[in-house]
Amino acid sequence: MPRPLHFAANWKMNLAPGEAGTFLDRFLAIDHPRHGRTVLFFPPAVSLNTTATRLRGHAGYAAGVQDIYWEPKGAFTGATSVALARGAGASAALVGHSERRHIFGETDADTNRKVRAALDGGLLAMLCVGETLAQRERGETDTVVTRQLRVGLEGVAPDAELMIAYEPVWAIGTGRNATPSDAALVHVAIRDVLESMGFPRQTAVLYGGSVNAGNVAHLLNEPELDGVLVGGASLDPDSWATICATSVE
Ligand code: PGA
C-alpha cells in the first residue's frame, strides 16, 4: 500500500483562464489519477472557475483558492470570500503563503481568521509556515514555525480538514531547497506542535520551495514529507505531470 501523497500546484499570479484551460487539457491528457495521491491546483482567482470546471469528474484532482478574506460579503474591494471561492469551484484554500505574509503584510492573526473562515465555510485549509533566511541563521526556525502554527490554528477544531505546508522562505523561487533531512527535522517539530494542540500527528505536512522534476523524488523519499507544494515547476504541464508521477521508494 503506497503512502498517501499530495501534490499541490501554486500558480501564483500566472495563467489566465484561457492559459489555465490549455494547461489542463494537456495535463489531463498525460496524467492519470493514482491511488492514494491527490493533486491540488491553486490558480489565480480569475482562473478558478475554468480550472474547477476542467477538473470536474476527475477523481483525485481538486482546485483551491490562493487567498481568501474572512468576511462573508460586502464592501471589500479586491477580496475573495469563501462563498465566492466555493461558487467558483474551490474546495481548498491556501492560507498564509509567505508572499502574502511578506509582500502583503499578512499577520499570524490574519492567517487565523482566514483558516477559521475557510474551515467554517467548508474548504480544506492549507496553512503555510516557514522561516526567513535571517531567522534560520539566528537559529529561530522552530520558534517562528511554532508561533505561526499556534496563532494560525488557535480555536480550530482538532478534526478540521487541515494541511500544513512547510516552505522555508529562503527556498522559495531561489533554486535553493532544503535537504530532505533539513525539511524532515522541521516537519517533526511541526507534528510536535500539532500534537500538543490536539491535532492528529499524521496531519499532512507538505514541503515547498524550489521543488522541481529533478529533486522531487529525493525529497519524497523522506517519509516525513507527505507531499509537495510547487510554484515555478507547476507552470508547465509536462513538468507538473512528471512531478505528480514521481515514484517513491
Ligand atoms: P517555488 O514556489 O516552487 O517556485 O519555489 C513554491 C511556493 O511558493 O509555493
PDB file of C-alpha atoms and ligand atoms in Angstrom:
ATOM      1  CA  MET A   1       0.000   0.000   0.000  1.00  0.00           C
ATOM      2  CA  PRO A   2       1.750   3.223  -1.122  1.00  0.00           C
ATOM      3  CA  ARG A   3       1.749   6.045   1.437  1.00  0.00           C
ATOM      4  CA  PRO A   4      -0.735   8.844   0.636  1.00  0.00           C
ATOM      5  CA  LEU A   5       0.915  11.788  -1.136  1.00  0.00           C
ATOM      6  CA  HIS A   6      -0.365  15.262  -2.009  1.00  0.00           C
ATOM      7  CA  PHE A   7       0.857  17.324  -4.939  1.00  0.00           C
ATOM      8  CA  ALA A   8      -0.176  20.980  -4.833  1.00  0.00           C
ATOM      9  CA  ALA A   9       0.450  23.453  -7.657  1.00  0.00           C
ATOM     10  CA  ASN A  10       0.652  27.105  -6.635  1.00  0.00           C
ATOM     11  CA  TRP A  11       0.331  29.054  -9.874  1.00  0.00           C
ATOM     12  CA  LYS A  12       0.698  32.404  -8.064  1.00  0.00           C
ATOM     13  CA  MET A  13      -0.024  35.358 -10.421  1.00  0.00           C
ATOM     14  CA  ASN A  14       0.204  33.274 -13.610  1.00  0.00           C
ATOM     15  CA  LEU A  15      -2.121  31.524 -16.089  1.00  0.00           C
ATOM     16  CA  ALA A  16      -5.205  33.461 -17.180  1.00  0.00           C
ATOM     17  CA  PRO A  17      -8.380  31.398 -17.768  1.00  0.00           C
ATOM     18  CA  GLY A  18      -7.503  30.559 -21.390  1.00  0.00           C
ATOM     19  CA  GLU A  19      -3.968  29.537 -20.433  1.00  0.00           C
ATOM     20  CA  ALA A  20      -5.233  27.508 -17.475  1.00  0.00           C
ATOM     21  CA  GLY A  21      -7.616  25.691 -19.817  1.00  0.00           C
ATOM     22  CA  THR A  22      -4.838  24.901 -22.298  1.00  0.00           C
ATOM     23  CA  PHE A  23      -2.594  23.724 -19.441  1.00  0.00           C
ATOM     24  CA  LEU A  24      -5.273  21.391 -18.080  1.00  0.00           C
ATOM     25  CA  ASP A  25      -6.151  19.969 -21.489  1.00  0.00           C
ATOM     26  CA  ARG A  26      -2.513  18.925 -21.861  1.00  0.00           C
ATOM     27  CA  PHE A  27      -2.049  17.837 -18.242  1.00  0.00           C
ATOM     28  CA  LEU A  28      -5.195  15.707 -18.132  1.00  0.00           C
ATOM     29  CA  ALA A  29      -4.197  14.055 -21.407  1.00  0.00           C
ATOM     30  CA  ILE A  30      -0.868  12.856 -19.958  1.00  0.00           C
ATOM     31  CA  ASP A  31      -1.529  12.409 -16.247  1.00  0.00           C
ATOM     32  CA  HIS A  32      -3.845   9.874 -14.666  1.00  0.00           C
ATOM     33  CA  PRO A  33      -5.153   9.607 -11.094  1.00  0.00           C
ATOM     34  CA  ARG A  34      -3.105   7.362  -8.848  1.00  0.00           C
ATOM     35  CA  HIS A  35      -4.362   5.515  -5.818  1.00  0.00           C
ATOM     36  CA  GLY A  36      -3.597   7.409  -2.619  1.00  0.00           C
ATOM     37  CA  ARG A  37      -2.453  10.554  -4.433  1.00  0.00           C
ATOM     38  CA  THR A  38      -4.254  13.879  -4.624  1.00  0.00           C
ATOM     39  CA  VAL A  39      -3.383  16.699  -6.981  1.00  0.00           C
ATOM     40  CA  LEU A  40      -4.463  20.198  -5.998  1.00  0.00           C
ATOM     41  CA  PHE A  41      -4.357  23.282  -8.207  1.00  0.00           C
ATOM     42  CA  PHE A  42      -4.235  26.788  -6.773  1.00  0.00           C
ATOM     43  CA  PRO A  43      -4.816  29.067  -9.777  1.00  0.00           C
ATOM     44  CA  PRO A  44      -5.309  32.834  -9.553  1.00  0.00           C
ATOM     45  CA  ALA A  45      -8.915  33.616  -8.511  1.00  0.00           C
ATOM     46  CA  VAL A  46      -9.902  34.674 -12.042  1.00  0.00           C
ATOM     47  CA  SER A  47      -8.935  31.216 -13.361  1.00  0.00           C
ATOM     48  CA  LEU A  48     -10.542  29.220 -10.566  1.00  0.00           C
ATOM     49  CA  ASN A  49     -13.803  28.572 -12.353  1.00  0.00           C
ATOM     50  CA  THR A  50     -12.082  27.384 -15.548  1.00  0.00           C
ATOM     51  CA  THR A  51      -9.758  25.158 -13.514  1.00  0.00           C
ATOM     52  CA  ALA A  52     -12.503  23.629 -11.360  1.00  0.00           C
ATOM     53  CA  THR A  53     -14.731  23.071 -14.390  1.00  0.00           C
ATOM     54  CA  ARG A  54     -11.956  21.279 -16.301  1.00  0.00           C
ATOM     55  CA  LEU A  55     -11.201  19.072 -13.260  1.00  0.00           C
ATOM     56  CA  ARG A  56     -14.826  18.120 -12.633  1.00  0.00           C
ATOM     57  CA  GLY A  57     -15.345  14.377 -12.885  1.00  0.00           C
ATOM     58  CA  HIS A  58     -11.625  13.638 -12.455  1.00  0.00           C
ATOM     59  CA  ALA A  59     -11.295  11.882  -9.094  1.00  0.00           C
ATOM     60  CA  GLY A  60      -8.202  12.810  -7.104  1.00  0.00           C
ATOM     61  CA  TYR A  61      -7.903  16.324  -8.601  1.00  0.00           C
ATOM     62  CA  ALA A  62      -9.240  19.480  -6.972  1.00  0.00           C
ATOM     63  CA  ALA A  63      -8.988  23.251  -7.209  1.00  0.00           C
ATOM     64  CA  GLY A  64      -8.348  25.748  -4.434  1.00  0.00           C
ATOM     65  CA  VAL A  65      -8.048  29.480  -3.954  1.00  0.00           C
ATOM     66  CA  GLN A  66      -4.670  31.127  -3.189  1.00  0.00           C
ATOM     67  CA  ASP A  67      -6.064  33.509  -0.583  1.00  0.00           C
ATOM     68  CA  ILE A  68      -9.409  34.350   0.993  1.00  0.00           C
ATOM     69  CA  TYR A  69     -10.846  37.096   3.121  1.00  0.00           C
ATOM     70  CA  TRP A  70     -12.693  36.145   6.286  1.00  0.00           C
ATOM     71  CA  GLU A  71     -15.714  38.460   5.919  1.00  0.00           C
ATOM     72  CA  PRO A  72     -18.667  36.732   4.253  1.00  0.00           C
ATOM     73  CA  LYS A  73     -19.595  39.537   1.814  1.00  0.00           C
ATOM     74  CA  GLY A  74     -19.728  43.255   1.297  1.00  0.00           C
ATOM     75  CA  ALA A  75     -17.560  46.268   0.542  1.00  0.00           C
ATOM     76  CA  PHE A  76     -14.100  44.667   0.453  1.00  0.00           C
ATOM     77  CA  THR A  77     -12.757  45.642  -2.954  1.00  0.00           C
ATOM     78  CA  GLY A  78     -10.435  43.076  -4.457  1.00  0.00           C
ATOM     79  CA  ALA A  79     -11.073  40.394  -1.841  1.00  0.00           C
ATOM     80  CA  THR A  80     -12.463  36.877  -2.340  1.00  0.00           C
ATOM     81  CA  SER A  81     -14.792  35.418   0.287  1.00  0.00           C
ATOM     82  CA  VAL A  82     -15.083  31.720   0.997  1.00  0.00           C
ATOM     83  CA  ALA A  83     -18.542  31.690  -0.613  1.00  0.00           C
ATOM     84  CA  LEU A  84     -17.182  33.331  -3.794  1.00  0.00           C
ATOM     85  CA  ALA A  85     -14.316  30.831  -3.944  1.00  0.00           C
ATOM     86  CA  ARG A  86     -16.689  27.935  -3.441  1.00  0.00           C
ATOM     87  CA  GLY A  87     -19.035  29.333  -6.046  1.00  0.00           C
ATOM     88  CA  ALA A  88     -16.123  29.304  -8.493  1.00  0.00           C
ATOM     89  CA  GLY A  89     -15.419  25.657  -7.660  1.00  0.00           C
ATOM     90  CA  ALA A  90     -12.793  25.781  -4.896  1.00  0.00           C
ATOM     91  CA  SER A  91     -12.663  23.019  -2.329  1.00  0.00           C
ATOM     92  CA  ALA A  92      -9.488  24.247  -0.622  1.00  0.00           C
ATOM     93  CA  ALA A  93      -7.783  27.478   0.391  1.00  0.00           C
ATOM     94  CA  LEU A  94      -4.121  28.294   0.747  1.00  0.00           C
ATOM     95  CA  VAL A  95      -3.563  30.493   3.791  1.00  0.00           C
ATOM     96  CA  GLY A  96      -0.516  32.427   4.961  1.00  0.00           C
ATOM     97  CA  HIS A  97       1.745  31.840   1.975  1.00  0.00           C
ATOM     98  CA  SER A  98       4.992  33.676   2.632  1.00  0.00           C
ATOM     99  CA  GLU A  99       4.289  36.060  -0.252  1.00  0.00           C
ATOM    100  CA  ARG A 100       1.023  37.031   1.469  1.00  0.00           C
ATOM    101  CA  ARG A 101       2.904  37.498   4.726  1.00  0.00           C
ATOM    102  CA  HIS A 102       5.951  39.328   3.408  1.00  0.00           C
ATOM    103  CA  ILE A 103       4.622  41.292   0.412  1.00  0.00           C
ATOM    104  CA  PHE A 104       1.072  41.980   1.583  1.00  0.00           C
ATOM    105  CA  GLY A 105       1.749  42.271   5.319  1.00  0.00           C
ATOM    106  CA  GLU A 106      -0.470  39.399   6.462  1.00  0.00           C
ATOM    107  CA  THR A 107      -0.082  38.717  10.188  1.00  0.00           C
ATOM    108  CA  ASP A 108      -0.431  35.467  12.121  1.00  0.00           C
ATOM    109  CA  ALA A 109      -3.731  36.807  13.483  1.00  0.00           C
ATOM    110  CA  ASP A 110      -4.929  37.343   9.890  1.00  0.00           C
ATOM    111  CA  THR A 111      -3.985  33.782   8.970  1.00  0.00           C
ATOM    112  CA  ASN A 112      -6.013  32.538  11.928  1.00  0.00           C
ATOM    113  CA  ARG A 113      -9.136  34.392  10.781  1.00  0.00           C
ATOM    114  CA  LYS A 114      -8.609  33.048   7.271  1.00  0.00           C
ATOM    115  CA  VAL A 115      -8.076  29.443   8.396  1.00  0.00           C
ATOM    116  CA  ARG A 116     -11.213  29.574  10.534  1.00  0.00           C
ATOM    117  CA  ALA A 117     -13.285  31.215   7.799  1.00  0.00           C
ATOM    118  CA  ALA A 118     -12.120  28.630   5.248  1.00  0.00           C
ATOM    119  CA  LEU A 119     -12.944  25.715   7.530  1.00  0.00           C
ATOM    120  CA  ASP A 120     -16.269  27.171   8.680  1.00  0.00           C
ATOM    121  CA  GLY A 121     -17.214  27.595   5.035  1.00  0.00           C
ATOM    122  CA  GLY A 122     -16.347  24.000   4.152  1.00  0.00           C
ATOM    123  CA  LEU A 123     -12.948  24.467   2.480  1.00  0.00           C
ATOM    124  CA  LEU A 124      -9.859  22.432   3.298  1.00  0.00           C
ATOM    125  CA  ALA A 125      -7.301  24.888   4.734  1.00  0.00           C
ATOM    126  CA  MET A 126      -3.636  24.548   3.814  1.00  0.00           C
ATOM    127  CA  LEU A 127      -1.695  26.755   6.228  1.00  0.00           C
ATOM    128  CA  CYS A 128       1.788  27.725   5.036  1.00  0.00           C
ATOM    129  CA  VAL A 129       4.557  28.262   7.563  1.00  0.00           C
ATOM    130  CA  GLY A 130       8.274  28.859   7.240  1.00  0.00           C
ATOM    131  CA  GLU A 131      11.211  30.944   8.379  1.00  0.00           C
ATOM    132  CA  THR A 132      13.253  33.574   6.543  1.00  0.00           C
ATOM    133  CA  LEU A 133      16.980  33.114   5.936  1.00  0.00           C
ATOM    134  CA  ALA A 134      17.816  35.597   8.726  1.00  0.00           C
ATOM    135  CA  GLN A 135      15.578  33.708  11.148  1.00  0.00           C
ATOM    136  CA  ARG A 136      17.188  30.386  10.179  1.00  0.00           C
ATOM    137  CA  GLU A 137      20.679  31.824  10.630  1.00  0.00           C
ATOM    138  CA  ARG A 138      19.700  33.094  14.078  1.00  0.00           C
ATOM    139  CA  GLY A 139      18.501  29.575  14.981  1.00  0.00           C
ATOM    140  CA  GLU A 140      14.880  30.693  15.203  1.00  0.00           C
ATOM    141  CA  THR A 141      13.285  28.224  12.781  1.00  0.00           C
ATOM    142  CA  ASP A 142      11.374  26.232  15.399  1.00  0.00           C
ATOM    143  CA  THR A 143      10.276  29.345  17.308  1.00  0.00           C
ATOM    144  CA  VAL A 144       8.919  31.003  14.172  1.00  0.00           C
ATOM    145  CA  VAL A 145       7.136  27.912  12.872  1.00  0.00           C
ATOM    146  CA  THR A 146       5.706  27.186  16.329  1.00  0.00           C
ATOM    147  CA  ARG A 147       4.307  30.711  16.596  1.00  0.00           C
ATOM    148  CA  GLN A 148       2.834  30.564  13.087  1.00  0.00           C
ATOM    149  CA  LEU A 149       1.091  27.289  13.965  1.00  0.00           C
ATOM    150  CA  ARG A 150      -0.044  28.237  17.472  1.00  0.00           C
ATOM    151  CA  VAL A 151      -1.552  31.551  16.410  1.00  0.00           C
ATOM    152  CA  GLY A 152      -2.692  30.426  12.972  1.00  0.00           C
ATOM    153  CA  LEU A 153      -4.565  27.409  14.333  1.00  0.00           C
ATOM    154  CA  GLU A 154      -5.974  28.939  17.515  1.00  0.00           C
ATOM    155  CA  GLY A 155      -9.582  27.910  18.056  1.00  0.00           C
ATOM    156  CA  VAL A 156      -9.509  25.372  15.208  1.00  0.00           C
ATOM    157  CA  ALA A 157     -11.232  22.033  15.872  1.00  0.00           C
ATOM    158  CA  PRO A 158      -8.851  19.063  16.122  1.00  0.00           C
ATOM    159  CA  ASP A 159     -10.765  17.197  13.423  1.00  0.00           C
ATOM    160  CA  ALA A 160     -10.653  20.113  10.957  1.00  0.00           C
ATOM    161  CA  GLU A 161      -9.783  19.432   7.325  1.00  0.00           C
ATOM    162  CA  LEU A 162      -6.282  20.799   7.510  1.00  0.00           C
ATOM    163  CA  MET A 163      -2.927  20.502   5.789  1.00  0.00           C
ATOM    164  CA  ILE A 164       0.319  22.288   6.606  1.00  0.00           C
ATOM    165  CA  ALA A 165       2.877  23.386   4.036  1.00  0.00           C
ATOM    166  CA  TYR A 166       6.389  23.970   5.347  1.00  0.00           C
ATOM    167  CA  GLU A 167       8.014  26.456   2.999  1.00  0.00           C
ATOM    168  CA  PRO A 168      11.299  27.967   4.148  1.00  0.00           C
ATOM    169  CA  VAL A 169      11.183  31.485   2.686  1.00  0.00           C
ATOM    170  CA  TRP A 170      14.832  31.273   1.584  1.00  0.00           C
ATOM    171  CA  ALA A 171      13.969  28.277  -0.613  1.00  0.00           C
ATOM    172  CA  ILE A 172      11.021  29.786  -2.491  1.00  0.00           C
ATOM    173  CA  GLY A 173      11.796  30.631  -6.096  1.00  0.00           C
ATOM    174  CA  THR A 174      15.522  30.717  -5.353  1.00  0.00           C
ATOM    175  CA  GLY A 175      16.600  27.367  -6.756  1.00  0.00           C
ATOM    176  CA  ARG A 176      17.901  26.558  -3.286  1.00  0.00           C
ATOM    177  CA  ASN A 177      15.891  23.920  -1.461  1.00  0.00           C
ATOM    178  CA  ALA A 178      16.126  22.401   1.961  1.00  0.00           C
ATOM    179  CA  THR A 179      17.709  18.955   2.051  1.00  0.00           C
ATOM    180  CA  PRO A 180      15.222  16.183   2.811  1.00  0.00           C
ATOM    181  CA  SER A 181      16.731  15.786   6.277  1.00  0.00           C
ATOM    182  CA  ASP A 182      16.589  19.569   6.980  1.00  0.00           C
ATOM    183  CA  ALA A 183      12.934  19.541   5.977  1.00  0.00           C
ATOM    184  CA  ALA A 184      12.256  16.375   7.994  1.00  0.00           C
ATOM    185  CA  LEU A 185      13.573  17.984  11.195  1.00  0.00           C
ATOM    186  CA  VAL A 186      11.139  20.861  10.807  1.00  0.00           C
ATOM    187  CA  HIS A 187       8.299  18.511   9.838  1.00  0.00           C
ATOM    188  CA  VAL A 188       8.828  16.622  13.094  1.00  0.00           C
ATOM    189  CA  ALA A 189       8.799  19.919  15.021  1.00  0.00           C
ATOM    190  CA  ILE A 190       5.544  20.833  13.222  1.00  0.00           C
ATOM    191  CA  ARG A 191       3.998  17.478  14.162  1.00  0.00           C
ATOM    192  CA  ASP A 192       5.056  18.016  17.797  1.00  0.00           C
ATOM    193  CA  VAL A 193       3.256  21.375  17.862  1.00  0.00           C
ATOM    194  CA  LEU A 194       0.182  19.963  16.123  1.00  0.00           C
ATOM    195  CA  GLU A 195       0.011  17.094  18.589  1.00  0.00           C
ATOM    196  CA  SER A 196       0.432  19.426  21.569  1.00  0.00           C
ATOM    197  CA  MET A 197      -2.552  21.421  20.244  1.00  0.00           C
ATOM    198  CA  GLY A 198      -4.710  18.293  19.943  1.00  0.00           C
ATOM    199  CA  PHE A 199      -4.380  17.806  16.157  1.00  0.00           C
ATOM    200  CA  PRO A 200      -3.512  14.391  14.724  1.00  0.00           C
ATOM    201  CA  ARG A 201       0.240  13.857  14.393  1.00  0.00           C
ATOM    202  CA  GLN A 202      -0.379  12.398  10.939  1.00  0.00           C
ATOM    203  CA  THR A 203      -1.897  15.654   9.603  1.00  0.00           C
ATOM    204  CA  ALA A 204      -0.478  16.047   6.091  1.00  0.00           C
ATOM    205  CA  VAL A 205       2.666  18.213   6.126  1.00  0.00           C
ATOM    206  CA  LEU A 206       3.886  19.178   2.647  1.00  0.00           C
ATOM    207  CA  TYR A 207       7.253  20.675   1.749  1.00  0.00           C
ATOM    208  CA  GLY A 208       7.608  23.620  -0.638  1.00  0.00           C
ATOM    209  CA  GLY A 209      10.471  25.700  -2.005  1.00  0.00           C
ATOM    210  CA  SER A 210      12.215  25.181  -5.369  1.00  0.00           C
ATOM    211  CA  VAL A 211      10.792  21.691  -5.834  1.00  0.00           C
ATOM    212  CA  ASN A 212      11.167  20.515  -9.429  1.00  0.00           C
ATOM    213  CA  ALA A 213      11.084  17.344 -11.518  1.00  0.00           C
ATOM    214  CA  GLY A 214      14.775  16.772 -10.799  1.00  0.00           C
ATOM    215  CA  ASN A 215      14.722  16.905  -6.994  1.00  0.00           C
ATOM    216  CA  VAL A 216      11.191  15.776  -6.089  1.00  0.00           C
ATOM    217  CA  ALA A 217      11.965  12.047  -5.789  1.00  0.00           C
ATOM    218  CA  HIS A 218      14.864  12.732  -3.431  1.00  0.00           C
ATOM    219  CA  LEU A 219      12.577  14.868  -1.260  1.00  0.00           C
ATOM    220  CA  LEU A 220       9.620  12.465  -1.280  1.00  0.00           C
ATOM    221  CA  ASN A 221      11.805   9.528  -0.348  1.00  0.00           C
ATOM    222  CA  GLU A 222      11.943  11.212   3.061  1.00  0.00           C
ATOM    223  CA  PRO A 223       8.880   9.673   4.787  1.00  0.00           C
ATOM    224  CA  GLU A 224       8.267  12.812   6.894  1.00  0.00           C
ATOM    225  CA  LEU A 225       7.149  14.586   3.713  1.00  0.00           C
ATOM    226  CA  ASP A 226       3.503  13.953   2.831  1.00  0.00           C
ATOM    227  CA  GLY A 227       3.741  15.808  -0.442  1.00  0.00           C
ATOM    228  CA  VAL A 228       4.960  18.965  -2.110  1.00  0.00           C
ATOM    229  CA  LEU A 229       3.696  22.494  -2.790  1.00  0.00           C
ATOM    230  CA  VAL A 230       5.214  23.645  -6.054  1.00  0.00           C
ATOM    231  CA  GLY A 231       5.353  27.096  -7.647  1.00  0.00           C
ATOM    232  CA  GLY A 232       7.585  27.598 -10.704  1.00  0.00           C
ATOM    233  CA  ALA A 233       7.779  23.945 -11.772  1.00  0.00           C
ATOM    234  CA  SER A 234       3.988  23.607 -11.722  1.00  0.00           C
ATOM    235  CA  LEU A 235       3.555  26.134 -14.540  1.00  0.00           C
ATOM    236  CA  ASP A 236       4.454  23.710 -17.298  1.00  0.00           C
ATOM    237  CA  PRO A 237       2.029  20.787 -17.752  1.00  0.00           C
ATOM    238  CA  ASP A 238       4.731  18.285 -18.694  1.00  0.00           C
ATOM    239  CA  SER A 239       6.967  19.180 -15.757  1.00  0.00           C
ATOM    240  CA  TRP A 240       3.973  19.132 -13.402  1.00  0.00           C
ATOM    241  CA  ALA A 241       2.815  15.754 -14.718  1.00  0.00           C
ATOM    242  CA  THR A 242       6.335  14.362 -14.187  1.00  0.00           C
ATOM    243  CA  ILE A 243       6.284  15.639 -10.584  1.00  0.00           C
ATOM    244  CA  CYS A 244       2.836  14.133  -9.922  1.00  0.00           C
ATOM    245  CA  ALA A 245       4.050  10.787 -11.306  1.00  0.00           C
ATOM    246  CA  THR A 246       7.173  10.640  -9.086  1.00  0.00           C
ATOM    247  CA  SER A 247       7.858   7.136  -7.881  1.00  0.00           C
ATOM    248  CA  VAL A 248       8.940   6.872  -4.289  1.00  0.00           C
ATOM    249  CA  GLU A 249      10.855   4.100  -2.581  1.00  0.00           C
TER     250      GLU A 249
HETATM  251  P1  PGA B   1       8.660  27.615  -5.893  1.00  0.00           P
HETATM  252  O1  PGA B   1       7.422  28.202  -5.043  1.00  0.00           O
HETATM  253  O2  PGA B   1       8.363  26.168  -6.143  1.00  0.00           O
HETATM  254  O3  PGA B   1       8.661  28.428  -7.171  1.00  0.00           O
HETATM  255  O4  PGA B   1       9.876  27.815  -5.073  1.00  0.00           O
HETATM  256  C1  PGA B   1       6.822  27.431  -4.028  1.00  0.00           C
HETATM  257  C2  PGA B   1       5.743  28.248  -3.364  1.00  0.00           C
HETATM  258  O5  PGA B   1       5.943  29.445  -3.160  1.00  0.00           O
HETATM  259  O6  PGA B   1       4.667  27.710  -3.024  1.00  0.00           O
END
